[in-house]
């Protein structure tokens, strides 16, 4: 078997016992984006979705030992920081970054999303020094205010803060506006101003979003993207992670770094399910020809847990006792079967003619028609019938019962 390799990256961060942020979020992001993550653990936290309750700082000699053994064996070129709890840890990280010529994405964890300061003033000054040796820094709105002594209330203020950080600290920067500024970030890369826009997402489940963003930048850089492309890709990635965040725990739930990749996987699985059903119907065309008027058209939709729906571009056309498949399988096209799948939250939907046979089967109790979609096998809407099922075998079984 051929030897497989992945780009290796590093997170220099604290552990989140709740799993939503910190090095746990970094590793999930690295794995989702196809890079191999190593860890330099700087601290341990006792935390959950409601808050941080206790912090244990890792001794400096142990942090340094982690750096040395990882770098001398696995040699990651790109790394990102998370929680660096005190100035001594920050200075040690700066020393090791310079020693091993690490290309660093600095997430200057200083101020929480609530605006509460998380570190002491001497740590802030140490982070400013580390910033000068970083490839890019990713402060949130409050951290940017701390670094620049400027209030940020608008996108124009974001831009001013980014320029100040870029000019005063000599580092590429992206200032994150967060939900208060509509998900807009402003970056300055090699003097070029870049505005990054995300969706305005109504959720409080944003725990770990900053970690996922900086980890995604690191991963894309390790895969060979330019810094500007890495930023844009990371912005899209974290936007999806927030859009499909998780309602876990009793506080602010975590974003889901697996969502962007899993969404793609589920789309492909939906396409595959349609192909499987069509193959079965082509082998037994009477399953559909019996339930369609001559020259009538059917269509098939398969929905994912992310709200995407795959269906045929044209549909399935009946000619006498034969079927013709019209068009490729596409995702999220505008047609009636997709609309029904979404409206009634059904996994698989097959459109049919409301024939005498169908009505007779309903009278016999073989199927249960419904107009609400809550209980029943067949949704009646707009003069059409929509047979629903959870999987391929269930759909084929219902079709066989209908044509008996």
Coordinates of C-alpha atoms in Angstrom, one line a residue:
X1 CA 0.0 0.0 0.0
X2 CA 1.3 3.4 -0.9
X3 CA 2.4 5.6 2.0
X4 CA 0.0 8.4 2.8
X5 CA 0.9 11.8 4.2
X6 CA -1.0 14.9 5.2
X7 CA 0.3 18.4 5.9
X8 CA 1.2 18.7 9.6
X9 CA 0.1 21.7 11.7
X10 CA 0.2 22.8 15.3
X11 CA -2.1 24.3 17.9
X12 CA -0.6 26.1 20.9
X13 CA -3.6 26.4 23.1
X14 CA -5.5 25.4 26.2
X15 CA -7.8 22.5 26.7
X16 CA -11.6 23.1 26.9
X17 CA -13.1 20.3 28.9
X18 CA -16.5 21.1 27.3
X19 CA -15.0 20.3 23.9
X20 CA -16.3 23.4 22.1
X21 CA -13.3 25.6 21.9
X22 CA -9.6 25.5 22.6
X23 CA -7.4 22.7 21.2
X24 CA -10.4 20.4 20.9
X25 CA -12.0 22.8 18.4
X26 CA -8.7 23.2 16.6
X27 CA -8.2 19.5 16.2
X28 CA -11.7 19.0 14.9
X29 CA -11.1 21.7 12.4
X30 CA -7.7 20.3 11.3
X31 CA -9.2 16.9 10.8
X32 CA -12.2 18.2 8.9
X33 CA -9.9 20.1 6.5
X34 CA -7.5 17.2 5.9
X35 CA -4.4 18.2 7.9
X36 CA -2.8 16.4 10.8
X37 CA -2.9 18.4 14.0
X38 CA -0.3 18.4 16.8
X39 CA -0.8 20.1 20.2
X40 CA 1.2 22.2 22.5
X41 CA -1.0 22.3 25.6
X42 CA -0.5 25.6 27.5
X43 CA -3.3 25.2 30.1
X44 CA -6.2 23.1 31.3
X45 CA -9.6 24.5 31.9
X46 CA -12.6 23.2 33.8
X47 CA -15.3 24.7 31.6
X48 CA -18.6 24.0 29.9
X49 CA -21.1 25.9 27.8
X50 CA -21.9 28.2 30.7
X51 CA -18.4 29.4 31.6
X52 CA -14.8 28.7 32.7
X53 CA -14.7 27.6 36.3
X54 CA -11.0 26.8 36.9
X55 CA -7.7 27.1 35.0
X56 CA -4.5 25.1 35.5
X57 CA -1.4 26.6 33.8
X58 CA 1.1 24.1 32.4
X59 CA 4.6 24.6 33.7
X60 CA 7.0 26.3 31.3
X61 CA 9.5 23.5 31.1
X62 CA 6.7 21.1 30.1
X63 CA 5.4 23.5 27.4
X64 CA 9.0 23.8 26.0
X65 CA 9.4 20.0 26.1
X66 CA 6.3 19.6 24.0
X67 CA 7.6 22.1 21.4
X68 CA 10.9 20.3 21.1
X69 CA 9.7 16.8 20.7
X70 CA 7.0 17.7 18.2
X71 CA 9.2 20.0 16.1
X72 CA 12.2 17.5 16.0
X73 CA 10.0 14.7 14.8
X74 CA 6.9 16.0 13.0
X75 CA 8.2 19.5 12.0
X76 CA 4.9 21.4 11.4
X77 CA 5.6 24.6 9.4
X78 CA 2.3 26.4 10.4
X79 CA 0.9 26.8 13.8
X80 CA -1.8 28.8 15.6
X81 CA -2.2 30.0 19.1
X82 CA -5.2 30.0 21.5
X83 CA -5.1 30.6 25.2
X84 CA -1.7 31.8 26.4
X85 CA -2.6 32.5 30.1
X86 CA 0.4 34.6 31.2
X87 CA 3.3 36.7 29.9
X88 CA 5.8 34.0 30.7
X89 CA 4.0 31.5 28.5
X90 CA 3.7 34.1 25.7
X91 CA 7.4 34.9 25.8
X92 CA 8.3 31.2 25.7
X93 CA 6.0 30.7 22.7
X94 CA 7.8 33.7 21.0
X95 CA 11.2 32.1 21.7
X96 CA 10.2 28.7 20.2
X97 CA 8.4 30.3 17.2
X98 CA 11.7 32.1 16.4
X99 CA 13.9 29.0 17.2
X100 CA 11.9 26.8 14.8
X101 CA 10.9 29.4 12.2
X102 CA 7.3 28.6 12.6
X103 CA 4.8 30.5 10.5
X104 CA 2.3 31.6 13.2
X105 CA -1.4 32.5 13.0
X106 CA -1.8 34.5 16.3
X107 CA -5.3 34.4 17.8
X108 CA -4.6 37.0 20.6
X109 CA -7.0 35.7 23.2
X110 CA -7.3 38.7 25.5
X111 CA -11.0 39.6 25.7
X112 CA -14.1 37.4 25.6
X113 CA -17.1 38.0 23.3
X114 CA -18.8 39.5 26.3
X115 CA -16.1 42.2 26.5
X116 CA -14.5 40.8 29.7
X117 CA -10.7 40.9 29.8
X118 CA -9.2 37.5 30.2
X119 CA -5.5 38.3 30.7
X120 CA -3.4 40.8 32.6
X121 CA -1.8 43.9 31.1
X122 CA 1.7 42.4 31.0
X123 CA 0.3 39.5 29.0
X124 CA -1.2 42.0 26.6
X125 CA 2.2 43.6 26.1
X126 CA 3.8 40.2 25.6
X127 CA 1.2 39.3 22.9
X128 CA 2.0 42.6 21.1
X129 CA 5.6 41.4 20.9
X130 CA 4.7 38.0 19.6
X131 CA 2.5 39.7 17.0
X132 CA 5.5 41.1 15.3
X133 CA 6.8 37.6 14.6
X134 CA 3.4 36.3 13.3
X135 CA 2.2 35.7 9.8
X136 CA -1.3 37.2 10.7
X137 CA -3.2 38.0 13.8
X138 CA -7.0 37.5 14.3
X139 CA -8.4 39.8 17.1
X140 CA -12.1 40.0 17.8
X141 CA -13.7 43.4 18.1
X142 CA -12.9 43.8 21.8
X143 CA -9.3 42.7 21.4
X144 CA -8.8 45.1 18.5
X145 CA -10.2 47.9 20.8
X146 CA -7.7 46.9 23.4
X147 CA -4.8 46.9 20.9
X148 CA -5.7 50.2 19.4
X149 CA -7.4 52.1 22.2
X150 CA -10.2 52.8 19.7
X151 CA -13.9 52.1 20.0
X152 CA -15.4 50.0 17.3
X153 CA -19.0 50.6 16.5
X154 CA -19.1 50.3 12.7
X155 CA -17.5 48.6 9.7
X156 CA -15.5 51.9 9.2
X157 CA -14.2 51.6 12.7
X158 CA -13.2 48.0 12.0
X159 CA -11.2 49.2 9.0
X160 CA -9.5 52.0 11.1
X161 CA -8.5 49.4 13.8
X162 CA -7.2 47.0 11.2
X163 CA -5.0 49.7 9.7
X164 CA -3.7 50.8 13.1
X165 CA -2.7 47.2 14.0
X166 CA -1.1 46.7 10.6
X167 CA 0.9 49.9 10.8
X168 CA 1.9 49.8 14.5
X169 CA 2.7 46.1 14.8
X170 CA 3.8 45.4 11.3
X171 CA 1.6 42.3 11.0
X172 CA -1.1 41.2 8.6
X173 CA -4.4 41.4 10.4
X174 CA -8.1 40.4 10.3
X175 CA -10.4 42.2 12.8
X176 CA -13.5 40.1 13.4
X177 CA -16.7 42.2 13.7
X178 CA -18.8 39.4 15.1
X179 CA -22.6 39.4 15.3
X180 CA -22.8 43.0 16.5
X181 CA -21.5 44.1 13.1
X182 CA -23.4 41.6 10.9
X183 CA -20.6 39.0 10.7
X184 CA -18.3 41.4 8.7
X185 CA -14.5 41.1 9.2
X186 CA -11.9 43.5 7.8
X187 CA -8.4 42.3 6.9
X188 CA -5.3 44.0 5.7
X189 CA -2.9 41.6 3.9
X190 CA 0.4 43.0 2.6
X191 CA -1.3 46.5 2.6
X192 CA -4.4 45.4 0.7
X193 CA -7.7 45.9 2.5
X194 CA -10.1 43.0 2.3
X195 CA -13.7 42.9 3.5
X196 CA -15.0 39.4 4.5
X197 CA -18.8 39.1 4.7
X198 CA -20.7 36.2 6.3
X199 CA -24.4 35.5 6.8
X200 CA -26.2 37.2 9.6
X201 CA -27.0 34.1 11.7
X202 CA -29.5 34.4 14.6
X203 CA -27.9 32.1 17.2
X204 CA -26.1 32.3 20.5
X205 CA -24.3 29.0 19.8
X206 CA -21.0 30.6 18.8
X207 CA -18.7 29.0 21.3
X208 CA -15.4 28.2 19.7
X209 CA -16.0 30.3 16.5
X210 CA -12.7 32.2 16.9
X211 CA -10.7 29.1 17.4
X212 CA -12.3 27.4 14.4
X213 CA -11.6 30.5 12.2
X214 CA -7.9 30.7 13.1
X215 CA -7.5 26.9 12.9
X216 CA -9.0 26.9 9.4
X217 CA -6.7 29.7 8.3
X218 CA -3.7 27.6 9.5
X219 CA -5.0 24.4 7.8
X220 CA -5.6 26.2 4.4
X221 CA -2.1 27.7 4.6
X222 CA -0.6 24.3 5.2
X223 CA -2.4 23.0 2.2
X224 CA -0.7 25.6 0.0
X225 CA -3.3 28.4 -0.2
X226 CA -2.2 32.0 -0.3
X227 CA -2.9 34.0 2.9
X228 CA -5.7 35.9 1.2
X229 CA -7.3 32.7 -0.2
X230 CA -6.9 31.0 3.2
X231 CA -8.8 33.9 4.8
X232 CA -11.7 33.7 2.4
X233 CA -11.9 30.0 2.6
X234 CA -11.7 30.1 6.4
X235 CA -14.5 32.7 6.6
X236 CA -16.8 30.5 4.5
X237 CA -15.9 27.5 6.7
X238 CA -16.6 29.2 10.0
X239 CA -19.8 30.7 8.6
X240 CA -21.1 27.2 7.9
X241 CA -19.9 26.0 11.3
X242 CA -21.9 28.8 13.0
X243 CA -24.9 28.3 10.7
X244 CA -25.1 24.7 11.7
X245 CA -24.0 25.1 15.3
X246 CA -25.1 22.7 18.0
X247 CA -27.6 23.3 20.8
X248 CA -25.7 21.5 23.5
X249 CA -25.5 22.2 27.2
X250 CA -27.3 24.9 29.1
X251 CA -25.3 27.9 27.9
X252 CA -23.9 29.0 24.6
X253 CA -23.6 25.9 22.5
X254 CA -20.5 25.2 20.3
X255 CA -20.1 25.8 16.5
X256 CA -19.7 22.6 14.5
X257 CA -16.5 22.3 12.6
X258 CA -17.6 19.1 11.1
X259 CA -20.7 20.6 9.5
X260 CA -19.1 22.1 6.3
X261 CA -17.6 18.7 5.4
X262 CA -20.5 16.6 6.5
X263 CA -22.9 18.8 4.5
X264 CA -21.0 17.9 1.3
X265 CA -20.9 14.2 2.3
X266 CA -24.7 14.2 2.9
X267 CA -25.3 15.8 -0.5
X268 CA -23.3 13.1 -2.2
X269 CA -25.2 10.5 -0.2
X270 CA -28.5 12.0 -1.3
X271 CA -27.4 11.7 -4.9
X272 CA -26.3 8.1 -4.4
X273 CA -29.7 7.3 -2.8
X274 CA -31.5 8.7 -5.9
X275 CA -29.3 6.7 -8.2
X276 CA -30.1 3.5 -6.1
X277 CA -33.8 4.1 -6.2
X278 CA -33.8 4.9 -10.0
X279 CA -31.8 1.7 -10.6
X280 CA -34.4 -0.3 -8.7
X281 CA -37.3 1.4 -10.6
X282 CA -35.6 0.8 -14.0
X283 CA -35.4 -2.9 -13.1
X284 CA -39.1 -2.9 -12.2
X285 CA -40.6 -0.1 -14.3
X286 CA -44.2 -1.2 -13.5
X287 CA -43.5 0.2 -10.0
X288 CA -43.9 3.7 -11.5
X289 CA -45.7 3.2 -14.9
X290 CA -48.7 1.7 -13.0
X291 CA -48.9 4.9 -10.9
X292 CA -48.5 7.5 -13.6
X293 CA -50.9 8.6 -16.3
X294 CA -49.5 8.2 -19.8
X295 CA -46.9 10.9 -20.7
X296 CA -47.1 12.1 -17.2
X297 CA -43.9 13.1 -15.3
X298 CA -42.7 12.1 -11.9
X299 CA -39.7 13.3 -9.9
X300 CA -37.8 12.1 -6.9
X301 CA -36.2 14.1 -4.1
X302 CA -33.9 13.1 -1.3
X303 CA -33.3 15.6 1.6
X304 CA -30.3 15.9 3.9
X305 CA -30.2 16.9 7.6
X306 CA -28.8 20.2 6.5
X307 CA -31.9 21.2 4.4
X308 CA -30.3 20.4 1.0
X309 CA -32.5 18.5 -1.4
X310 CA -31.3 16.5 -4.4
X311 CA -33.6 15.8 -7.3
X312 CA -33.7 15.1 -11.1
X313 CA -33.3 18.3 -13.2
X314 CA -36.1 17.1 -15.5
X315 CA -37.8 14.2 -13.9
X316 CA -39.0 10.7 -14.8
X317 CA -41.3 10.6 -17.9
X318 CA -43.7 7.7 -18.7
X319 CA -44.1 6.6 -22.3
X320 CA -46.6 3.7 -22.4
X321 CA -44.9 1.0 -20.3
X322 CA -41.4 2.6 -20.4
X323 CA -39.7 5.3 -18.4
X324 CA -37.3 8.0 -19.5
X325 CA -35.0 9.8 -17.0
X326 CA -34.6 13.5 -17.9
X327 CA -31.6 15.4 -16.7
X328 CA -28.8 15.0 -14.2
X329 CA -29.2 14.8 -10.4
X330 CA -28.8 18.3 -9.0
X331 CA -29.0 19.8 -5.5
X332 CA -31.4 22.6 -4.4
X333 CA -33.0 23.3 -7.8
X334 CA -36.4 24.9 -7.8
X335 CA -39.1 22.3 -8.4
X336 CA -42.2 21.0 -6.8
X337 CA -40.9 17.8 -5.3
X338 CA -38.0 19.7 -3.6
X339 CA -40.6 22.2 -2.3
X340 CA -42.7 19.4 -0.8
X341 CA -39.7 17.7 0.8
X342 CA -38.7 20.9 2.5
X343 CA -42.2 22.0 3.4
X344 CA -43.1 18.7 5.1
X345 CA -39.6 17.8 6.3
X346 CA -39.5 14.5 4.5
X347 CA -36.4 12.4 3.7
X348 CA -37.6 10.9 0.4
X349 CA -40.4 12.1 -1.8
X350 CA -41.7 10.7 -5.1
X351 CA -44.3 12.5 -7.0
X352 CA -47.2 10.5 -8.5
X353 CA -50.5 11.0 -10.5
X354 CA -53.6 10.9 -8.3
X355 CA -55.0 7.8 -10.2
X356 CA -58.0 5.6 -9.5
X357 CA -55.6 2.9 -8.4
X358 CA -54.1 5.2 -5.8
X359 CA -57.5 6.2 -4.5
X360 CA -58.6 2.6 -4.3
X361 CA -55.4 1.7 -2.3
X362 CA -56.3 4.5 0.0
X363 CA -59.8 3.2 0.5
X364 CA -58.4 -0.2 1.2
X365 CA -56.1 1.3 3.9
X366 CA -53.0 0.2 2.0
X367 CA -51.8 3.8 2.2
X368 CA -52.7 6.7 4.3
X369 CA -53.2 10.0 2.5
X370 CA -52.6 13.3 4.3
X371 CA -52.7 17.0 3.6
X372 CA -50.8 18.0 6.7
X373 CA -47.8 15.7 6.2
X374 CA -47.8 14.8 9.9
X375 CA -49.3 11.3 9.6
X376 CA -49.6 9.2 6.5
X377 CA -47.7 7.8 3.5
X378 CA -48.9 10.1 0.7
X379 CA -49.1 13.9 0.8
X380 CA -51.9 15.3 -1.4
X381 CA -51.1 18.8 -2.7
X382 CA -52.0 20.8 -5.8
X383 CA -53.7 17.8 -7.4
X384 CA -50.6 15.6 -7.1
X385 CA -49.7 12.8 -4.8
X386 CA -46.3 12.6 -3.1
X387 CA -45.2 9.3 -1.7
X388 CA -42.8 9.6 1.2
X389 CA -40.3 7.3 2.8
X390 CA -37.3 7.3 5.1
X391 CA -35.1 5.0 3.0
X392 CA -34.8 3.3 -0.4
X393 CA -36.2 -0.1 0.8
X394 CA -39.2 1.5 2.5
X395 CA -40.0 3.4 -0.7
X396 CA -39.7 0.4 -3.0
X397 CA -41.8 -1.6 -0.5
X398 CA -44.6 1.0 -0.6
X399 CA -44.5 1.1 -4.4
X400 CA -44.8 -2.7 -4.6
X401 CA -47.8 -2.6 -2.3
X402 CA -49.4 0.0 -4.5
X403 CA -49.0 -2.0 -7.7
X404 CA -50.2 -5.4 -6.4

